[in-house]
Coordinates of C-alpha atoms and ligand atoms in Angstrom, one line a residue:
M29 CA 0.0 0.0 0.0
Y30 CA 2.8 2.3 0.9
D31 CA 4.5 1.7 -2.4
K32 CA 1.3 2.2 -4.2
L33 CA 1.0 5.7 -2.7
I34 CA 4.5 6.6 -3.7
Y35 CA 4.3 5.3 -7.2
E36 CA 0.7 5.9 -8.4
I37 CA 0.6 9.7 -8.4
S38 CA -1.1 10.4 -11.7
K39 CA -4.4 12.4 -11.5
E40 CA -6.5 12.9 -14.6
N41 CA -6.0 16.3 -16.3
R42 CA -3.1 17.3 -14.0
I43 CA -0.4 19.0 -16.0
G44 CA 3.2 20.0 -15.4
Y45 CA 3.8 22.1 -18.4
S46 CA 1.7 24.0 -21.0
L47 CA 2.8 24.4 -24.5
P48 CA 2.3 27.9 -26.0
S49 CA -0.8 27.6 -28.2
D50 CA 0.7 29.5 -31.2
S51 CA 4.1 28.0 -31.4
V52 CA 3.3 25.4 -34.1
D53 CA 1.3 26.0 -37.2
N54 CA -1.8 23.9 -37.7
F55 CA -0.9 20.8 -39.5
E56 CA -3.2 18.1 -40.8
I57 CA -1.9 14.6 -39.8
E58 CA -2.9 11.8 -42.1
E59 CA -5.6 9.7 -40.6
S60 CA -3.6 6.5 -40.7
L61 CA -0.9 8.1 -38.6
T62 CA -3.1 9.5 -35.8
R63 CA -3.2 7.9 -32.4
K64 CA -6.3 5.7 -31.8
T65 CA -5.9 5.3 -28.0
P66 CA -4.8 8.0 -25.6
L67 CA -1.1 8.0 -24.7
D68 CA -0.8 6.2 -21.4
M69 CA 1.4 8.7 -19.5
P70 CA 1.2 9.8 -15.9
E71 CA -0.5 13.2 -15.5
V72 CA 1.4 15.0 -12.9
T73 CA 2.6 18.5 -11.9
E74 CA 6.2 19.6 -11.8
L75 CA 6.3 19.3 -8.0
D76 CA 5.0 15.7 -8.2
V77 CA 7.8 14.8 -10.6
V78 CA 10.5 16.5 -8.6
R79 CA 9.4 14.8 -5.4
H80 CA 9.0 11.4 -7.1
F81 CA 12.5 11.4 -8.5
T82 CA 14.1 13.0 -5.5
R83 CA 12.5 10.3 -3.3
L84 CA 13.8 7.5 -5.6
S85 CA 17.3 9.0 -5.6
Q86 CA 17.2 8.8 -1.8
K87 CA 16.5 5.1 -1.9
N88 CA 19.9 4.7 -3.6
Y89 CA 23.2 4.5 -1.9
G90 CA 26.2 6.3 -3.4
V91 CA 29.7 7.5 -2.5
D92 CA 28.4 11.0 -1.9
Q93 CA 26.4 9.5 1.0
G94 CA 28.9 7.4 2.8
F95 CA 31.8 4.9 2.8
Y96 CA 31.7 2.5 -0.1
P97 CA 34.6 0.0 0.4
L98 CA 33.9 -2.1 -2.7
G99 CA 37.1 -4.0 -3.5
S100 CA 38.3 -4.3 -7.1
C101 CA 35.8 -1.6 -8.1
T102 CA 37.4 1.4 -6.5
M103 CA 34.4 3.6 -5.5
K104 CA 36.4 6.7 -4.7
Y105 CA 35.1 10.2 -4.2
N106 CA 34.1 12.1 -7.4
P107 CA 35.3 15.7 -6.8
K108 CA 32.6 18.1 -7.9
I109 CA 35.0 20.4 -9.8
N110 CA 35.2 17.5 -12.4
E111 CA 31.5 17.7 -12.9
E112 CA 31.5 21.4 -13.2
L113 CA 34.1 21.5 -15.9
A114 CA 32.6 18.5 -17.8
S115 CA 29.3 20.3 -17.9
N116 CA 30.8 23.3 -19.6
F117 CA 28.6 24.4 -22.5
G118 CA 31.6 24.2 -24.9
F119 CA 31.9 20.5 -24.1
T120 CA 28.3 19.4 -23.8
K121 CA 27.0 21.1 -27.0
I122 CA 29.5 19.9 -29.5
H123 CA 28.7 17.1 -32.0
P124 CA 31.0 14.2 -33.0
L125 CA 30.5 15.1 -36.7
Q126 CA 31.9 18.6 -36.3
K127 CA 35.1 19.4 -38.3
A128 CA 38.3 19.0 -36.3
T129 CA 39.1 22.7 -36.7
S130 CA 35.9 23.6 -34.8
V131 CA 36.6 21.3 -31.8
Q132 CA 40.2 22.0 -31.1
G133 CA 39.7 22.3 -27.4
A134 CA 38.0 18.9 -27.1
L135 CA 40.7 17.2 -29.2
E136 CA 43.4 18.9 -27.1
I137 CA 41.8 17.3 -24.0
Y138 CA 42.0 13.9 -25.6
Y139 CA 45.5 14.5 -26.7
E140 CA 46.7 15.9 -23.4
T141 CA 45.0 13.2 -21.3
S142 CA 46.7 10.5 -23.5
R143 CA 50.1 12.2 -22.9
L144 CA 49.4 12.2 -19.1
L145 CA 48.4 8.5 -19.2
S146 CA 51.5 7.7 -21.2
E147 CA 53.6 9.4 -18.6
I148 CA 51.9 7.6 -15.7
T149 CA 52.0 4.1 -17.4
G150 CA 55.0 4.3 -19.7
M151 CA 52.9 3.2 -22.7
E152 CA 53.6 5.0 -25.9
E153 CA 50.0 5.9 -26.9
F154 CA 46.4 5.6 -25.8
T155 CA 43.0 5.3 -27.5
F156 CA 39.9 6.5 -25.7
N157 CA 37.4 4.7 -28.0
A158 CA 36.5 2.0 -25.5
F159 CA 33.5 2.5 -23.4
A160 CA 34.5 0.4 -20.3
G161 CA 37.2 -1.7 -18.9
A162 CA 35.9 -4.9 -20.4
H163 CA 35.6 -3.2 -23.8
G164 CA 39.2 -2.0 -23.4
E165 CA 40.3 -5.6 -22.8
L166 CA 38.6 -6.6 -26.0
V167 CA 40.4 -3.9 -27.9
G168 CA 43.7 -4.8 -26.4
L169 CA 43.3 -8.5 -27.2
M170 CA 42.3 -7.6 -30.8
I171 CA 45.6 -5.7 -31.0
M172 CA 47.4 -8.7 -29.6
K173 CA 45.8 -11.0 -32.2
Q174 CA 46.5 -8.7 -35.1
Y175 CA 50.2 -8.4 -34.0
H176 CA 50.7 -12.1 -34.4
I177 CA 48.7 -12.3 -37.6
N178 CA 50.8 -9.5 -39.1
R179 CA 54.0 -11.5 -38.3
G180 CA 52.5 -14.4 -40.2
D181 CA 52.2 -16.4 -37.0
F182 CA 48.7 -18.0 -37.1
K183 CA 49.2 -20.6 -34.4
R184 CA 48.8 -18.3 -31.5
T185 CA 45.1 -19.0 -30.6
K186 CA 45.4 -19.1 -26.8
V187 CA 45.7 -16.6 -23.9
I188 CA 46.9 -17.4 -20.4
V189 CA 44.7 -16.1 -17.6
P190 CA 45.5 -16.8 -13.9
D191 CA 42.7 -18.4 -11.9
S192 CA 42.6 -15.3 -9.7
A193 CA 41.8 -13.0 -12.6
H194 CA 38.8 -10.7 -12.8
G195 CA 36.0 -12.5 -14.6
T196 CA 36.1 -10.1 -17.5
N197 CA 39.6 -11.3 -18.5
P198 CA 38.6 -14.9 -19.5
A199 CA 35.4 -13.5 -20.9
S200 CA 37.1 -10.9 -23.2
S201 CA 39.6 -13.5 -24.4
S202 CA 36.8 -15.8 -25.3
V203 CA 34.8 -13.0 -27.0
C204 CA 38.0 -12.2 -29.0
G205 CA 38.1 -15.8 -30.2
F206 CA 41.0 -17.0 -28.0
E207 CA 41.0 -20.2 -26.1
V208 CA 41.6 -19.5 -22.4
V209 CA 44.4 -21.4 -20.6
E210 CA 44.1 -21.1 -16.9
V211 CA 47.1 -21.1 -14.7
G212 CA 46.9 -21.7 -11.0
S213 CA 48.0 -19.3 -8.2
T214 CA 50.1 -19.7 -5.2
A215 CA 48.6 -19.4 -1.7
K216 CA 49.3 -15.7 -1.9
G217 CA 47.3 -15.3 -5.1
T218 CA 50.5 -14.7 -7.1
V219 CA 51.3 -16.4 -10.4
D220 CA 52.6 -19.9 -10.0
L221 CA 55.9 -19.7 -12.0
E222 CA 56.2 -23.4 -12.6
A223 CA 52.6 -23.6 -13.8
L224 CA 53.3 -20.7 -16.1
K225 CA 56.4 -22.3 -17.6
S226 CA 54.5 -25.4 -18.4
A227 CA 51.6 -23.5 -20.0
L228 CA 53.9 -21.5 -22.4
N229 CA 54.3 -22.8 -25.9
D230 CA 54.0 -21.6 -29.5
E231 CA 50.2 -21.4 -29.4
I232 CA 50.2 -18.8 -26.6
A233 CA 49.4 -15.3 -27.9
G234 CA 49.8 -13.7 -24.6
I235 CA 49.0 -13.5 -20.9
M236 CA 46.6 -11.2 -19.0
L237 CA 47.7 -10.1 -15.6
T238 CA 47.0 -7.5 -13.0
N239 CA 49.6 -6.2 -10.6
P240 CA 49.0 -5.9 -7.7
N241 CA 47.0 -9.0 -8.2
T242 CA 43.4 -9.7 -7.2
M243 CA 44.5 -10.3 -3.6
G244 CA 46.0 -6.9 -3.4
I245 CA 49.5 -8.4 -3.4
F246 CA 52.3 -7.2 -5.6
E247 CA 53.6 -9.8 -8.0
S248 CA 57.2 -9.5 -7.1
D249 CA 58.3 -12.0 -9.9
I250 CA 56.9 -9.7 -12.6
C251 CA 60.2 -9.2 -14.3
E252 CA 60.9 -12.9 -14.6
I253 CA 57.3 -13.5 -15.8
A254 CA 57.7 -10.8 -18.5
K255 CA 61.0 -12.4 -19.6
L256 CA 59.5 -15.9 -19.8
V257 CA 56.5 -14.6 -21.8
H258 CA 58.5 -12.5 -24.2
D259 CA 61.1 -15.2 -24.8
N260 CA 58.1 -17.3 -25.8
G261 CA 57.2 -14.8 -28.5
S262 CA 54.0 -13.8 -26.5
L263 CA 52.7 -10.4 -25.3
L264 CA 51.8 -9.2 -21.8
Y265 CA 48.4 -7.6 -21.2
Y266 CA 48.0 -5.5 -18.0
D267 CA 44.5 -5.2 -16.5
G268 CA 44.9 -1.7 -15.1
A269 CA 41.3 -1.2 -14.1
N270 CA 42.4 -0.2 -10.6
L271 CA 45.8 1.6 -10.8
N272 CA 45.5 3.2 -7.4
A273 CA 48.3 1.3 -5.8
V274 CA 50.9 1.9 -8.6
L275 CA 50.1 5.6 -9.5
G276 CA 53.4 7.4 -9.6
M277 CA 55.2 4.5 -8.1
V278 CA 55.8 2.0 -10.8
R279 CA 54.8 1.9 -14.5
P280 CA 53.2 -1.1 -16.2
A281 CA 55.5 -0.6 -19.3
D282 CA 58.6 -0.8 -17.0
M283 CA 57.3 -4.1 -15.6
G284 CA 57.3 -5.5 -19.1
F285 CA 53.7 -5.1 -20.2
D286 CA 52.9 -4.4 -23.9
I287 CA 49.2 -3.6 -23.8
M288 CA 47.0 -2.3 -21.0
H289 CA 43.7 -0.7 -20.2
I290 CA 42.8 1.7 -17.4
N291 CA 39.3 2.3 -16.0
L292 CA 39.0 6.1 -15.8
H293 CA 35.8 5.3 -13.9
K294 CA 37.8 3.6 -11.1
T295 CA 41.3 5.0 -11.0
F296 CA 40.6 8.6 -11.9
S297 CA 37.5 9.4 -9.9
T298 CA 34.9 9.5 -12.6
P299 CA 31.6 8.2 -11.3
H300 CA 30.4 4.7 -12.1
G301 CA 28.0 2.1 -11.2
G302 CA 24.6 1.3 -12.7
G303 CA 26.2 0.5 -16.0
G304 CA 28.0 3.6 -17.0
P305 CA 29.1 5.9 -18.5
G306 CA 32.6 4.6 -18.4
S307 CA 35.9 4.8 -20.3
G308 CA 38.5 2.2 -20.7
P309 CA 41.5 3.8 -22.5
V310 CA 43.9 1.3 -24.1
G311 CA 47.6 2.0 -24.1
V312 CA 50.3 0.2 -26.1
V313 CA 54.0 0.2 -26.4
S314 CA 55.5 1.8 -29.5
K315 CA 55.7 -1.4 -31.7
L316 CA 51.9 -1.7 -31.5
T317 CA 50.7 1.9 -31.9
H318 CA 49.8 1.5 -35.6
L319 CA 47.2 -1.1 -34.6
L320 CA 45.2 1.2 -32.3
P321 CA 41.6 1.6 -33.5
N322 CA 40.5 4.4 -35.7
P323 CA 40.2 7.3 -35.5
R324 CA 43.0 8.7 -33.4
V325 CA 43.7 12.2 -32.4
V326 CA 47.2 13.5 -33.4
K327 CA 48.9 16.9 -33.1
E328 CA 50.4 18.3 -36.3
N329 CA 51.8 21.8 -36.6
N330 CA 50.1 22.8 -33.3
Q331 CA 46.7 21.7 -34.7
F332 CA 44.8 18.6 -33.5
T333 CA 43.5 16.4 -36.2
F334 CA 41.9 13.0 -36.8
Y335 CA 44.2 10.3 -38.0
H336 CA 43.2 7.0 -39.7
S337 CA 45.7 4.3 -39.8
E338 CA 45.5 1.6 -42.6
D339 CA 46.9 -0.9 -40.1
A340 CA 44.3 -0.3 -37.4
I341 CA 42.3 -3.2 -36.0
G342 CA 39.3 -1.2 -37.2
V343 CA 36.7 1.0 -35.6
I344 CA 35.4 -0.3 -32.3
S345 CA 32.9 2.4 -31.3
G346 CA 30.8 5.0 -32.9
F347 CA 32.9 8.2 -32.7
W348 CA 35.1 8.9 -29.7
G349 CA 34.0 7.0 -26.6
N350 CA 32.6 8.8 -23.6
F351 CA 34.2 12.3 -23.9
S352 CA 32.9 13.8 -20.7
V353 CA 34.4 11.0 -18.7
V354 CA 37.8 11.9 -20.2
V355 CA 37.3 15.5 -19.2
K356 CA 36.6 14.5 -15.6
A357 CA 39.7 12.2 -15.4
Y358 CA 41.8 15.0 -17.0
C359 CA 40.6 17.4 -14.4
Y360 CA 41.3 14.9 -11.6
I361 CA 44.9 14.3 -12.8
L362 CA 45.5 18.1 -13.1
S363 CA 44.0 18.9 -9.7
L364 CA 46.4 16.4 -8.1
G365 CA 49.4 17.6 -10.1
K366 CA 52.6 15.6 -10.6
E367 CA 53.6 16.1 -7.0
N368 CA 50.5 14.4 -5.6
I369 CA 49.9 11.5 -8.0
A370 CA 52.1 9.3 -5.9
N371 CA 50.2 10.3 -2.8
V372 CA 47.1 8.6 -4.2
A373 CA 49.0 5.3 -4.1
K374 CA 50.6 5.9 -0.7
L375 CA 47.3 6.8 0.9
A376 CA 45.3 4.1 -0.8
V377 CA 47.9 1.5 0.4
L378 CA 48.2 3.0 3.9
N379 CA 44.4 3.0 4.4
A380 CA 44.1 -0.6 3.2
N381 CA 46.9 -1.8 5.5
Y382 CA 45.4 0.2 8.4
I383 CA 42.1 -1.7 8.0
K384 CA 44.0 -5.0 7.6
E385 CA 46.0 -4.5 10.9
S386 CA 42.9 -3.3 12.8
L387 CA 40.6 -6.1 11.8
K388 CA 43.0 -9.1 11.7
D389 CA 42.2 -10.2 15.2
T390 CA 38.5 -10.4 14.4
Y391 CA 38.4 -11.5 10.7
K392 CA 40.5 -14.2 9.2
L393 CA 43.4 -12.8 7.3
P394 CA 44.7 -15.5 4.9
I395 CA 47.5 -13.4 3.5
T396 CA 49.3 -11.5 6.2
E397 CA 52.0 -9.6 4.3
L398 CA 51.8 -6.0 3.2
C399 CA 48.8 -5.5 0.9
K400 CA 48.4 -2.8 -1.7
H401 CA 45.2 -0.8 -2.2
E402 CA 42.9 -3.6 -1.0
V403 CA 42.8 -6.3 1.6
V404 CA 41.0 -9.6 1.5
F405 CA 39.6 -11.3 4.6
D406 CA 38.1 -14.8 4.7
G407 CA 35.1 -14.2 7.0
L408 CA 34.8 -14.0 10.8
I409 CA 37.4 -15.9 12.8
S410 CA 34.6 -17.0 15.1
E411 CA 32.6 -18.4 12.1
K412 CA 29.5 -17.4 14.0
A413 CA 28.0 -15.7 10.9
T414 CA 28.7 -15.9 7.2
T415 CA 30.3 -13.1 5.1
L416 CA 26.9 -12.5 3.5
E417 CA 25.4 -11.9 6.9
V418 CA 28.1 -9.5 7.9
A419 CA 27.6 -7.6 4.7
K420 CA 23.8 -7.4 5.2
R421 CA 24.3 -6.2 8.8
L422 CA 26.7 -3.5 7.6
L423 CA 23.7 -2.0 5.6
D424 CA 22.0 -1.4 9.0
Y425 CA 24.9 0.7 10.1
G426 CA 24.7 2.8 6.9
Y427 CA 27.7 1.4 5.1
H428 CA 27.9 -0.1 1.7
P429 CA 29.4 -3.6 2.1
P430 CA 32.7 -4.6 0.6
T431 CA 32.9 -7.0 -2.3
I432 CA 32.0 -10.4 -1.1
Y433 CA 32.7 -14.0 -2.3
F434 CA 35.4 -12.6 -4.7
P435 CA 38.2 -13.5 -5.1
L436 CA 37.2 -17.1 -5.4
L437 CA 40.4 -18.4 -3.7
F438 CA 38.7 -18.3 -0.3
H439 CA 35.2 -19.4 0.7
Q440 CA 34.2 -16.4 2.7
S441 CA 36.1 -13.6 0.9
M442 CA 35.5 -10.0 1.8
M443 CA 37.5 -7.6 -0.3
I444 CA 37.8 -4.2 1.2
E445 CA 39.2 -1.1 -0.6
P446 CA 39.0 2.1 1.3
T447 CA 40.7 4.3 -1.5
E448 CA 42.8 7.4 -0.8
S449 CA 39.8 9.7 -0.4
E450 CA 38.6 8.6 3.0
S451 CA 39.5 10.3 6.3
K452 CA 40.9 8.4 9.3
E453 CA 37.7 9.1 11.2
T454 CA 35.6 7.4 8.5
I455 CA 37.9 4.4 8.4
D456 CA 38.0 4.2 12.2
D457 CA 34.2 4.2 12.4
F458 CA 34.0 1.4 9.8
I459 CA 36.5 -0.7 11.8
K460 CA 34.5 -0.1 14.9
I461 CA 31.3 -1.2 13.2
M462 CA 33.0 -4.3 11.8
K463 CA 34.0 -5.2 15.3
I464 CA 30.6 -4.5 16.7
I465 CA 29.1 -6.8 14.1
A466 CA 31.6 -9.6 15.1
Q467 CA 30.5 -9.2 18.7
E468 CA 26.8 -9.3 17.7
A469 CA 27.6 -12.6 15.8
D470 CA 28.8 -14.0 19.1
E471 CA 26.1 -12.7 21.3
N472 CA 23.0 -12.4 19.2
P473 CA 23.5 -14.1 15.8
E474 CA 19.8 -13.8 14.9
L475 CA 20.5 -10.1 14.3
L476 CA 22.8 -11.0 11.5
H477 CA 20.8 -14.0 10.2
N478 CA 17.9 -11.6 9.4
A479 CA 19.7 -8.5 8.6
P480 CA 19.2 -5.9 7.2
H481 CA 16.6 -4.5 9.6
N482 CA 16.7 -0.7 9.0
T483 CA 16.8 -0.5 5.2
L484 CA 13.9 0.4 2.9
V485 CA 13.7 -3.2 1.7
R486 CA 14.8 -6.2 3.7
R487 CA 16.9 -9.0 2.4
L488 CA 16.3 -9.6 -1.3
D489 CA 16.4 -12.8 -3.2
E490 CA 19.4 -11.8 -5.3
V491 CA 19.2 -14.6 -7.8
K492 CA 15.5 -13.9 -8.5
A493 CA 16.2 -10.1 -8.7
A494 CA 18.8 -10.7 -11.4
K495 CA 17.0 -13.5 -13.3
T496 CA 13.4 -12.1 -13.2
P497 CA 13.7 -8.4 -12.5
I498 CA 10.5 -6.5 -12.0
L499 CA 11.3 -3.3 -13.8
K500 CA 7.8 -1.6 -13.8
Y501 CA 5.9 -0.8 -10.6
K502 CA 2.7 -1.9 -12.3
D503 CA 4.1 -5.4 -12.6
L504 CA 4.7 -5.3 -8.8
L505 CA 1.1 -4.4 -8.1
K506 CA -0.3 -7.3 -10.2
Ligands
PLP4 C1 36.1 -3.4 -13.0 C2 37.2 -4.3 -13.5 C3 37.2 -4.6 -14.9 C4 36.1 -4.3 -15.9 O1 35.8 -3.0 -16.0 P1 34.3 -2.5 -16.5 O2 34.4 -1.1 -16.8 O3 33.3 -2.9 -15.5 O4 34.0 -3.3 -17.8 C5 38.3 -5.4 -15.3 N1 39.3 -5.8 -14.5 C6 39.3 -5.4 -13.2 C7 40.4 -5.9 -12.3 C8 38.2 -4.7 -12.7 O5 38.3 -4.3 -11.4

């Protein structure tokens, strides 16, 4: 009943806006084209609409409301200056079909951002045409494939992906037509060198890795891995969705990687969630730049122009990717400045280790060594409640839960990433709440079994919600 009141606000003949009567000349519409039944639209006032959508927005949870420690997805604060600049009239009102000479400012931002990303990663050149991290992976793998084909090497049909990898890695490889060869990890989640050696042969096109790995641990054998892979004639792909831990500290190209993508919508503070908009720029070393997708932005005689390479893997998106996302990331990098880029990494790593040390007596810590920007626990030491129950109880305290049941290496994984943008007070409060929940699990486990108690909706059937979503309130009322 309550939901009915909120959703069903239409009243016959109520209007929110009146069209001026004389703005359009009378026009006879052909009978066959006229509407036979009235348009089924809600009839509401402007105030009704404003309240409706404001209310809906308040049912959501976002990083502007509170701590959002989602591991592997880097929900960091989105500074408002980024939004302000991206909504500049000169950016929002341009059209992708305009001549290059009329959009020099926009092209300059693409160009300058790519120069900055090259400086940060060591890659020679970037494309911004990919709309997301996974899309960037596909582009990078297409480049890898074309590189081997151009050398007349048609046998390289397989890509190595460690078992700890983000799910998009094997998925992208598969979409790109590669067969996935899984290699196991050590107990620390790092690549098992012996397993890697035995997987390498002349059918391997390359390997996809992330460093620090999915456990948040730095792959210290990376130089040896790179040598093994290169000696095998294969390429190294770096999944740089979350670059937090390495910003200004170490560059993927120096670790030996040939191709990479970055998620601007994770690493560089552009908002994400709910499916977009994102940007997954792809960077390559100099021997691969000619393969980058068309079109590219180049600078010639102090003018920015479009460049189409004959060797490119093709066109992978309409026009230019998500331009405003690039503006926001550019703004974030410039606001930090060269002197602060490395502080992102230092603070992100410090915050994660602070949580790790503060909670290790309450939550199982399978990997005890220094972590990078995220830390993985394996559930409560007491085992009095599951990770899912702890996550649901966190909602009652007003926190978004961490990533749960990923990585798959442990059965009760909780992957916590505080990012560089949180204050010590926020992190201390989160630690306090995590300890209170552990105590509740001992003393009153029912509280956790039935959580959440204070949210607008109680515990949902997540599988049903994903498989048979009810997207219209009218279906709910049936
Ligand atoms: C988020 C993420 C991706 C995929 O990025 P999308 O923009 O969601 O497609 C890939 N790899 C890692 C490690 C990630 O965290």
